[in-house]
Coordinates of C-alpha atoms in Angstrom, one line a residue:
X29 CA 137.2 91.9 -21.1
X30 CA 140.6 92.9 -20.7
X31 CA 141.9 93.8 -16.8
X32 CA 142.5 97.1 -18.4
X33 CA 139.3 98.3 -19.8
X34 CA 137.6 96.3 -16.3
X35 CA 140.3 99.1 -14.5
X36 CA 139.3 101.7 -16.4
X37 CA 136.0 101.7 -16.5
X38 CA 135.8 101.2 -12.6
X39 CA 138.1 104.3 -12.8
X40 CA 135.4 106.2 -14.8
X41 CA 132.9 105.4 -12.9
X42 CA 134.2 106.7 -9.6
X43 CA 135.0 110.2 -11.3
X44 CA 131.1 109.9 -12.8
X45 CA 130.3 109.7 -9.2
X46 CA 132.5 112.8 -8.1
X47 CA 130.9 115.2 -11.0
X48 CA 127.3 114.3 -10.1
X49 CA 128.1 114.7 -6.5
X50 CA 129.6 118.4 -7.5
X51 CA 127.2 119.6 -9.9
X52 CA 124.0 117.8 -9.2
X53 CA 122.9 119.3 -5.6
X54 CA 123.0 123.3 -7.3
X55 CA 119.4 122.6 -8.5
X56 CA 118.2 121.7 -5.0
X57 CA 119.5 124.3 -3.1
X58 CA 115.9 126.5 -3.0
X59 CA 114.3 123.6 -1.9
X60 CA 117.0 122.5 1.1
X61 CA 116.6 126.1 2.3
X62 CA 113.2 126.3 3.0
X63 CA 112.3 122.6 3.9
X64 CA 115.3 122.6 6.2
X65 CA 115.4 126.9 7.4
X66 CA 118.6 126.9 6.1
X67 CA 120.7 129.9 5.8
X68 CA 122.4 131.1 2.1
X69 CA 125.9 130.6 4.2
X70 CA 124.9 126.9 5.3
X71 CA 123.5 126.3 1.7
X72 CA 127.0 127.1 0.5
X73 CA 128.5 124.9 2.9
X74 CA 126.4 121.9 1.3
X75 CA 128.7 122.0 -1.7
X76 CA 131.8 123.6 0.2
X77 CA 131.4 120.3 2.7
X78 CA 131.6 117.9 0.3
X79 CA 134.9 120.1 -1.2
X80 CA 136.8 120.2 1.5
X81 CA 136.3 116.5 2.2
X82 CA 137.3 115.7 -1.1
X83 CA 140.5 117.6 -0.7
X84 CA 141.3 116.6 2.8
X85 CA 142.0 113.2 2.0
X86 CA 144.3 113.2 -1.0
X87 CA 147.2 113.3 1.0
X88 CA 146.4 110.6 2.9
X89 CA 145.5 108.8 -0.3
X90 CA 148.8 107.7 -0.8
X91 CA 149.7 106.3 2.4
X92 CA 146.7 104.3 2.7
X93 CA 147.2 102.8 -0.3
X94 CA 150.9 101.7 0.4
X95 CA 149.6 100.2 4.3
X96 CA 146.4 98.2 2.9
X97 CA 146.5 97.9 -0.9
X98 CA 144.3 99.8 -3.7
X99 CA 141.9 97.1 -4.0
X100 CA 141.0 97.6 -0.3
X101 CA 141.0 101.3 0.0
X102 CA 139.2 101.7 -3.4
X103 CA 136.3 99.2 -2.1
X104 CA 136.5 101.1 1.3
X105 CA 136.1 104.1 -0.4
X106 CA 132.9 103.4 -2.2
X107 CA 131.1 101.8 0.9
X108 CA 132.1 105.6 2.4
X109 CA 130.2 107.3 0.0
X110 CA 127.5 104.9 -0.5
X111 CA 127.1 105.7 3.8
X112 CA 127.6 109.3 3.1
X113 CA 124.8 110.0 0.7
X114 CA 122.1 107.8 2.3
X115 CA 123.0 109.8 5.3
X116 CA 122.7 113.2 3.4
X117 CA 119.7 112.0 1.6
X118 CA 117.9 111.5 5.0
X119 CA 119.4 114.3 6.8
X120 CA 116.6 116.1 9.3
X121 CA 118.7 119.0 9.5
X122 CA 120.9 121.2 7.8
X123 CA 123.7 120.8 10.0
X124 CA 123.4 117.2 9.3
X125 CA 123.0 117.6 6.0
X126 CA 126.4 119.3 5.5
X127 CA 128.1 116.6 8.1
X128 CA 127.0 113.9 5.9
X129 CA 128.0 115.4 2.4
X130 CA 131.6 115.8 4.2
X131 CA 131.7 112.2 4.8
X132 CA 130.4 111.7 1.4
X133 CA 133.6 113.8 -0.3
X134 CA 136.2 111.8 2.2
X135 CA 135.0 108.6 0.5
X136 CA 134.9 110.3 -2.9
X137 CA 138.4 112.0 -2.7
X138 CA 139.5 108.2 -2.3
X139 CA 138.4 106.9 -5.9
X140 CA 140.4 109.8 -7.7
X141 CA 144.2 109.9 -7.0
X142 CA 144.0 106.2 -6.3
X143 CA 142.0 104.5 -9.2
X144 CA 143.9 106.8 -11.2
X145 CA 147.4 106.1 -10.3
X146 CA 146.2 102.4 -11.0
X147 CA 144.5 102.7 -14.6
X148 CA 147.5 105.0 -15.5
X149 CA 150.3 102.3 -14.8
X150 CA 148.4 100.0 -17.2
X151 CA 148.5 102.4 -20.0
X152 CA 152.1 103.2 -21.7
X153 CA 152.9 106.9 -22.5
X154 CA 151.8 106.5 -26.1
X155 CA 148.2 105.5 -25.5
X156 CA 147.4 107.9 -22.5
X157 CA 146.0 110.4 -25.2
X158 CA 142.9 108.0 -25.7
X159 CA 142.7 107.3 -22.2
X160 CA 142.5 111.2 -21.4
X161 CA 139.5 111.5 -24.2
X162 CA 137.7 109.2 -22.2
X163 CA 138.3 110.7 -19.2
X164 CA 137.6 114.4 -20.3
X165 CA 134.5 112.4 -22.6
X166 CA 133.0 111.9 -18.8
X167 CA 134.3 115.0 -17.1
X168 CA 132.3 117.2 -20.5
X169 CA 129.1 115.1 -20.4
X170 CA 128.4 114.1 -16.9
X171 CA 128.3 118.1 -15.7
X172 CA 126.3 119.6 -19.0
X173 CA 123.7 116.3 -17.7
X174 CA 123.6 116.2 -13.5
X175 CA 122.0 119.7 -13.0
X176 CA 119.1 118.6 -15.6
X177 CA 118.7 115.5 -13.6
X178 CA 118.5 117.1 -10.5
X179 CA 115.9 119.4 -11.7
X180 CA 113.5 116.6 -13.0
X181 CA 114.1 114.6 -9.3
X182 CA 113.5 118.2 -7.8
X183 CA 110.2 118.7 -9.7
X184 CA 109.1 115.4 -9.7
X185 CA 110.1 114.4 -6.1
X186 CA 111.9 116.3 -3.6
X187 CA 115.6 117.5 -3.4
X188 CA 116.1 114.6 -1.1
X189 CA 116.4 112.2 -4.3
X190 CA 118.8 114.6 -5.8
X191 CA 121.5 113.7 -3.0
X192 CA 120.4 109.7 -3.0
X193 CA 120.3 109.8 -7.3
X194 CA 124.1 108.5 -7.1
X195 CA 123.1 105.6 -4.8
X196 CA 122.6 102.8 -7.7
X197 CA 125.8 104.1 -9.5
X198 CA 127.9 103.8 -6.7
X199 CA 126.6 100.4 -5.5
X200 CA 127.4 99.1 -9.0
X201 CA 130.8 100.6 -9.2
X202 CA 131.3 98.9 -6.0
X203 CA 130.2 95.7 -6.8
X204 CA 132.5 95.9 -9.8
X205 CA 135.2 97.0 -8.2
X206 CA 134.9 94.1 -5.5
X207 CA 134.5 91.4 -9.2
X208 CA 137.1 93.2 -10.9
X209 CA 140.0 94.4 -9.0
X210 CA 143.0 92.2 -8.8
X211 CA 143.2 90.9 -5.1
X212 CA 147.0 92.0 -3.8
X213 CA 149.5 90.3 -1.9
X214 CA 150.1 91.7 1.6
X215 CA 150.6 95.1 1.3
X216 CA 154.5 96.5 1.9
X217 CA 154.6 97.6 5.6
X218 CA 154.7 101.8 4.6
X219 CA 156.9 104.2 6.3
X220 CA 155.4 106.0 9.9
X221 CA 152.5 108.0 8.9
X222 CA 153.9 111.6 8.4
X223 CA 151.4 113.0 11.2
X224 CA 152.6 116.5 10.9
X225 CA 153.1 116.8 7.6
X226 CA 149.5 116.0 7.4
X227 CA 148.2 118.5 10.2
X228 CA 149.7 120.9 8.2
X229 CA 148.3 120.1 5.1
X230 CA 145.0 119.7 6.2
X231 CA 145.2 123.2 8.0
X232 CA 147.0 124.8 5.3
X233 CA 144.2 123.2 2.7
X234 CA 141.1 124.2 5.0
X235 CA 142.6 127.6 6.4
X236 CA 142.9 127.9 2.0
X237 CA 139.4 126.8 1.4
X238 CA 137.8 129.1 4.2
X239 CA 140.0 132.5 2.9
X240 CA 138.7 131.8 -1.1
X241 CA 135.0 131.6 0.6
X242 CA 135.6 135.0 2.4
X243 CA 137.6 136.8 0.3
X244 CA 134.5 136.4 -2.0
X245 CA 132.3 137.8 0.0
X246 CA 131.9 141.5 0.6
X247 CA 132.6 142.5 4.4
X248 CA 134.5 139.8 5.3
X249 CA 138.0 140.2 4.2
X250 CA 139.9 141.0 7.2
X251 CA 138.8 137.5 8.2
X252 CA 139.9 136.5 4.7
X253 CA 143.6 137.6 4.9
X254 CA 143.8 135.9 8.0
X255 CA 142.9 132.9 6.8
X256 CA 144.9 133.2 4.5
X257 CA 148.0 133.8 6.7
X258 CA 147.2 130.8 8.2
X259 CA 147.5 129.0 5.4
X260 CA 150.5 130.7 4.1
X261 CA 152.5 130.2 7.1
X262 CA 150.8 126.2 7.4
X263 CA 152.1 125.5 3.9
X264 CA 155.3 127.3 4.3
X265 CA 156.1 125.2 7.2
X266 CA 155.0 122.1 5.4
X267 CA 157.0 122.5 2.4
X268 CA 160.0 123.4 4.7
X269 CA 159.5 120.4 6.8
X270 CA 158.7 117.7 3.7
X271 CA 162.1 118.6 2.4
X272 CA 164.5 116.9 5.0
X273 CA 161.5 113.5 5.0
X274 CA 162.0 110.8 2.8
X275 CA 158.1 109.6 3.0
X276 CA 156.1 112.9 3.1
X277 CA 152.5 113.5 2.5
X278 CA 152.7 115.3 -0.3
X279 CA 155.8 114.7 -2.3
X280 CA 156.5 118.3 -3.6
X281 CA 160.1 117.4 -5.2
X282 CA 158.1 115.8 -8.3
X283 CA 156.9 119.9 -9.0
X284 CA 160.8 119.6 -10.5
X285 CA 159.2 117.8 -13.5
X286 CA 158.4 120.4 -16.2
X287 CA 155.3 118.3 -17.4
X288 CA 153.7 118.2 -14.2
X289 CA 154.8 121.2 -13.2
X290 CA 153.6 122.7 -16.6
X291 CA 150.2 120.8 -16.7
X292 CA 149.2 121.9 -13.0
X293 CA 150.0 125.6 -13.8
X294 CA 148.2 125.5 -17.0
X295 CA 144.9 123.9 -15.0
X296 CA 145.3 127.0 -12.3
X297 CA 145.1 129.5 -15.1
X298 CA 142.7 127.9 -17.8
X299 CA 140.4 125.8 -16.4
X300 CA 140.6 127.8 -13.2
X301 CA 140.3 131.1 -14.5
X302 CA 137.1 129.8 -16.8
X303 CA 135.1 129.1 -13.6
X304 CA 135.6 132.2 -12.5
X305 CA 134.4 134.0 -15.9
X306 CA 131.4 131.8 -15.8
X307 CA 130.2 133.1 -12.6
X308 CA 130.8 136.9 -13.7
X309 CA 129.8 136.3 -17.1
X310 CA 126.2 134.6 -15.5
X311 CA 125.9 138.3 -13.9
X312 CA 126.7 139.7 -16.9
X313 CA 124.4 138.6 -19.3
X314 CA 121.3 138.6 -16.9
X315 CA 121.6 141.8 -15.0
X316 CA 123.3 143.3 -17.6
X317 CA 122.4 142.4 -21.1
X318 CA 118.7 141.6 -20.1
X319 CA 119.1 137.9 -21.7
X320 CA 116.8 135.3 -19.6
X321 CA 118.1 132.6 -17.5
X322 CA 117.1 130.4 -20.5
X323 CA 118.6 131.9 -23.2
X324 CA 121.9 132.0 -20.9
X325 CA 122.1 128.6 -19.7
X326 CA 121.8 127.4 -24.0
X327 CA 125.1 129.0 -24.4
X328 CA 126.6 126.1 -22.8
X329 CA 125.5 124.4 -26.1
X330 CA 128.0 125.4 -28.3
X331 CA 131.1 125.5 -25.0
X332 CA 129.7 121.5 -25.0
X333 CA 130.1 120.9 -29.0
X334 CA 133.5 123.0 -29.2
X335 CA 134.5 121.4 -25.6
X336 CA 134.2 118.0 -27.8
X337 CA 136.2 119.2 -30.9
X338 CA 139.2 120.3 -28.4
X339 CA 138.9 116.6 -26.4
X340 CA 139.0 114.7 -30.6
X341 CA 141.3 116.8 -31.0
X342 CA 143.6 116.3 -28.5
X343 CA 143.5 112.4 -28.8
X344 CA 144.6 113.2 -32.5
X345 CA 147.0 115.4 -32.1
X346 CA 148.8 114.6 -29.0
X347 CA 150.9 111.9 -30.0
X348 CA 151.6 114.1 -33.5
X349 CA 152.7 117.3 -32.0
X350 CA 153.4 117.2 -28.4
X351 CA 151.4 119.0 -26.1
X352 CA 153.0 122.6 -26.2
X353 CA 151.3 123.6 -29.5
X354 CA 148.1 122.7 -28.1
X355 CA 148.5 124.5 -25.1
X356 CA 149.2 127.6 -26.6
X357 CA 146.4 127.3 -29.3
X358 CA 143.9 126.6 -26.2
X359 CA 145.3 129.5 -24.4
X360 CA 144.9 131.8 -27.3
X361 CA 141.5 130.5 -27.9
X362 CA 139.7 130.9 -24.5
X363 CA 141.8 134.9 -24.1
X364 CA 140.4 135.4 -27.5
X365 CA 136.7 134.2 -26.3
X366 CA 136.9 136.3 -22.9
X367 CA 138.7 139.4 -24.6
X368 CA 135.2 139.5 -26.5
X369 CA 133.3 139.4 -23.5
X370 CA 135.6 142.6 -22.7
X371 CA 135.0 144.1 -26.0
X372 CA 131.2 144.3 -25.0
X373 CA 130.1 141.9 -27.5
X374 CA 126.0 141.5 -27.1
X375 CA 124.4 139.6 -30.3
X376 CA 123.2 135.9 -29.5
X377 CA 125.4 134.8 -32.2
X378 CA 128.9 136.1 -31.4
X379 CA 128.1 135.4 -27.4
X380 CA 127.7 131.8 -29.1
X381 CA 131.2 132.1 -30.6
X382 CA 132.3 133.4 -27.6
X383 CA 131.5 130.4 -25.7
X384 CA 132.4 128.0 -28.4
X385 CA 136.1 129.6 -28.3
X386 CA 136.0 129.2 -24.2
X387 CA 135.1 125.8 -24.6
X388 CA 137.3 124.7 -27.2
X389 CA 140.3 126.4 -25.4
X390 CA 139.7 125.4 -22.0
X391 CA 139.0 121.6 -22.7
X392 CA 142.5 121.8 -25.4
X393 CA 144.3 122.8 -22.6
X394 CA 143.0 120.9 -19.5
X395 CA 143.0 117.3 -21.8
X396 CA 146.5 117.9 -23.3
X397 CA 147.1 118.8 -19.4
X398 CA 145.6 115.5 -18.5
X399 CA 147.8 113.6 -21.0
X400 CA 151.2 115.3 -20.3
X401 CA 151.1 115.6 -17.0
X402 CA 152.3 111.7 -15.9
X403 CA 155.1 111.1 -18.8
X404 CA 157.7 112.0 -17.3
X405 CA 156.7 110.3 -13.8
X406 CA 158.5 107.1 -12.8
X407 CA 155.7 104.1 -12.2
X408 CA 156.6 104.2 -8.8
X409 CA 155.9 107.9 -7.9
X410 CA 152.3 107.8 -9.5
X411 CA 150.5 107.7 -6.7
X412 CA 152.4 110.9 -5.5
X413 CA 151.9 112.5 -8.6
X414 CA 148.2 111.7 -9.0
X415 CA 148.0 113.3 -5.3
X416 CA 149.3 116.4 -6.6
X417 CA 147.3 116.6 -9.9
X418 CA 143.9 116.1 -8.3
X419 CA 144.7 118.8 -5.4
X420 CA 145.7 121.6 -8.0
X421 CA 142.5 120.6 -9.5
X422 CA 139.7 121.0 -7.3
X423 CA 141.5 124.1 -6.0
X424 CA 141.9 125.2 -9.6
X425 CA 138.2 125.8 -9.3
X426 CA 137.5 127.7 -5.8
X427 CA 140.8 129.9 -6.6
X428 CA 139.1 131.0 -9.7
X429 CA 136.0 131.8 -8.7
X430 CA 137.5 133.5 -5.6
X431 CA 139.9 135.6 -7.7
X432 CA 137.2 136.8 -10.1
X433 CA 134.8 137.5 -7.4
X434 CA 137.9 139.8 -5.2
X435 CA 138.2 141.4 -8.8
X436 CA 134.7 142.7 -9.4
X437 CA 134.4 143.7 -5.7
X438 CA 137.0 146.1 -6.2
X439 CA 136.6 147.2 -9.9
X440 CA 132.7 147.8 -9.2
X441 CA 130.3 146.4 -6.0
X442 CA 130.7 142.5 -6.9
X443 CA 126.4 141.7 -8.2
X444 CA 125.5 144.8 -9.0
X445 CA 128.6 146.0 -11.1
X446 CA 128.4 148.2 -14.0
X447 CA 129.2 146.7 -17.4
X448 CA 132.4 148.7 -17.1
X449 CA 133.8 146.7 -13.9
X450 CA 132.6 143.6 -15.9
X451 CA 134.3 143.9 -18.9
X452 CA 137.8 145.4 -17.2
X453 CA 137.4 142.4 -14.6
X454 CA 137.4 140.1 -18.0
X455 CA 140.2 142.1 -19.6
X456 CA 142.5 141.1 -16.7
X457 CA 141.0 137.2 -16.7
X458 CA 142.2 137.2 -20.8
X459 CA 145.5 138.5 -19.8
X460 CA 145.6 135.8 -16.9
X461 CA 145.1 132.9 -19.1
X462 CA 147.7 133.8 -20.8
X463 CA 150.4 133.2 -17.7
X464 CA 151.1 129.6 -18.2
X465 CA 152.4 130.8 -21.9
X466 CA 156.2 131.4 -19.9
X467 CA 155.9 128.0 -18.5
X468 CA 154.6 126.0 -21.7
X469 CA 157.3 127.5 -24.5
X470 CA 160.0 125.9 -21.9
X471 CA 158.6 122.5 -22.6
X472 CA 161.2 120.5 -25.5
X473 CA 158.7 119.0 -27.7
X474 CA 161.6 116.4 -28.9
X475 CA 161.9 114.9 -25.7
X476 CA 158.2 114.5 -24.8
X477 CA 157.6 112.8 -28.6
X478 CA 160.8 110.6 -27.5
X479 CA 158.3 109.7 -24.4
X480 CA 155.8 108.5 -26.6
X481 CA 157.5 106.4 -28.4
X482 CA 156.5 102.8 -27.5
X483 CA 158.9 100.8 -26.6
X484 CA 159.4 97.0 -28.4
X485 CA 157.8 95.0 -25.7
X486 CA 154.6 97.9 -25.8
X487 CA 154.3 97.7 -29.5
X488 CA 154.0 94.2 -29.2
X489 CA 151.5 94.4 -26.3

């Protein structure tokens, strides 16, 4: 097998890992609760543990890699989590419970920016649309599959083999990783550790993190807005201080790129904004509409089917068009799917198309994202880039959620809202998709098709 596919599929198999471990433990939270007398709050935190130690250590991604090599922090990373979710799956308490999952996410935010950084220097621009199928192939099936799994494991076991479930995947992915990776000469001696940069990051991040989880919650805003001051006035001073640095954590100057720049604003507001609607629109048609938790959950049948359309046809039409068509086609599509939400749309049928547009225009937009967001980043500044990507994205997901929640609590009383404060709290998340639109029509399709372009020496690769 070529070192590329042996890459890749390691690479595919570490985000695997970070889905199941994000979607898989929902199912078992009932059971946690009442074998372990654990609060809805500390329930929470078992997912909210494993996100912020996911996030924590991107930044610290890149320097580790630069002072003891991929192959070594990759295989470092996977013998984390393997230790993290045998912990969690023995865990006699809750507060061990949720120490363990954030062990678990500092080895899993590892295998992202990393592994991707290294599959992505092995693929030239022109063939990064089949590698993003692939990619977005995993990141579509592995979350429609992990909360069925969990349920079976629940049912048949105990919720204690939902959190030790990933155990033989990671310990083959390790053991490939140790066969397959290419072995490194000495790693360059980095630049000092950025200490402060990363203090601030890391309390900028959590300080972030903590304000989304109250400023969901009813009663606890005040606390909320100072978080969020916190992390206002963190960040600020980071980004202040990384400009006058020539090694910092994050490397924010590469936001000057209009593809990267583009693709991370286009996840905020698509993706992002989805999750969001999914949460309200799982209030919605229960409490609401009177549909069953059945009949709900099945809509994600045709968000899966149109989700793959969008990903085939991305990998088709990426290289053809460029990705600003696309993004404004996905854009239109999931604002057209939520508008109908707004419109009050009730029969099974059209709450089928409904979902089918959300799906087809949220995956168009976060693949052709995935594709264009790394062409017009040197080799060298991958790592720094990948960094970036992967923190927009998992905060892409709590913002959302904590935006749409804010918005019902003040159009209507957050669970039990009136269809009215539903539908105008979807009417704004349409118009919200939209914003990336100002951002997308700057991008010059001629130069990103000049991008992917292969060069002699690729075409003959």
């Amino acid at each position: 097998m070529p070192l590329r596919l042996k890459l890749t599929l390691v690479y595919l198999l570490g985000f695997a890992l970070d889905l199941i471990n994000m979607f898989i433990v929902s199912v078992a939270y009932p059971d946690i609760g009442h074998d372990l007398g654990a609060s809805l709050t500390q329930l929470a935190w078992v997912g909210n543990a494993y996100m912020l130690g996911l996030t924590l250590v991107i930044p610290l991604s890149v320097w580790l890699a630069g002072a003891y090599g991929e192959r070594r922090v990759l295989l470092g990373s996977l013998a984390l989590f393997l230790a993290g979710a045998a912990l969690a799956g023995t865990a006699p308490s809750i507060e061990t419970l949720i120490a363990w999952r954030a062990l678990q996410g500092l080895g899993g935010g590892l295998l992202i920016p990393i592994g991707q950084a290294m599959v992505y220097r092995h693929y030239p621009p022109a063939q990064r649309a089949r590698l993003t199928a692939w990619i977005m192939g995993v990141a579509l099936i592995v979350p429609a599959l992990s909360p069925a799994l969990g349920g079976v494991l629940v049912d048949a076991l105990s919720w204690r083999w939902v959190l030790l479930a990933s155990l033989p995947l990671a310990l083959l992915t390790l053991l490939l990783a140790a066969a397959w990776l290419p072995r490194e000469d000495a790693a360059a001696r980095p630049g000092a550790l950025d200490g402060s940069g990363l203090i601030l990051v890391a309390l900028g991040m959590s300080a972030l993190l903590l304000a989304l989880g109250w400023l969901g919650e009813r009663g606890h805003w005040p606390r909320g807005l100072a978080a969020l001051a916190v992390a206002a006035l963190a960040l600020a001073a980071y980004a202040r201080g990384a400009a006058g640095k020539a090694e910092p954590v994050l490397q924010l100057t590469l936001l000057r790129g209009r593809l990267l720049r583009a693709a991370m604003l286009v996840y905020l507001f698509v993706p992002g904004v989805f999750m969001g609607v999914s949460l309200a629109a799982m209030l919605y048609l229960q409490d609401v509409l009177g549909l069953g938790a059945a009949r709900t959950g099945a809509l994600m049948l045709p968000w899966a089917l149109a989700s793959a359309l969008a990903i085939g046809l991305t990998r088709r039409g990426f290289n053809r068009h460029g990705p600003k068509a696309l993004f404004l086609l996905g854009m239109a599509a999931q604002s057209a799917g939520i508008l109908l939400l707004a419109l009050g749309v009730s029969r099974y049928d059209a709450l089928m198309a409904v979902y089918g547009l959300m799906g087809f225009g949220g995956s168009l937009c976060s693949s052709t994202a995935q594709s264009a967001a790394f062409l017009d980043v040197a080799e060298t500044e991958l790592r720094q880039a990948s960094a970036l990507w992967n923190i927009n994205r998992q905060f892409s997901f709590g913002l959302g959620v904590a935006a749409l929640s804010m918005l019902l609590n003040i159009l209507g009383g957050g669970v039990s809202a009136s269809a009215e404060a539903y539908q105008a709290c979807f009417f704004i998340a349409a118009g919200l998709t939209l914003v990336p639109a100002l951002s997308v029509l700057r991008i010059h399709t001629p130069t990103v098709l000049a991008l992917l372009r292969p060069s002699p020496s690729q075409r003959s690769s």
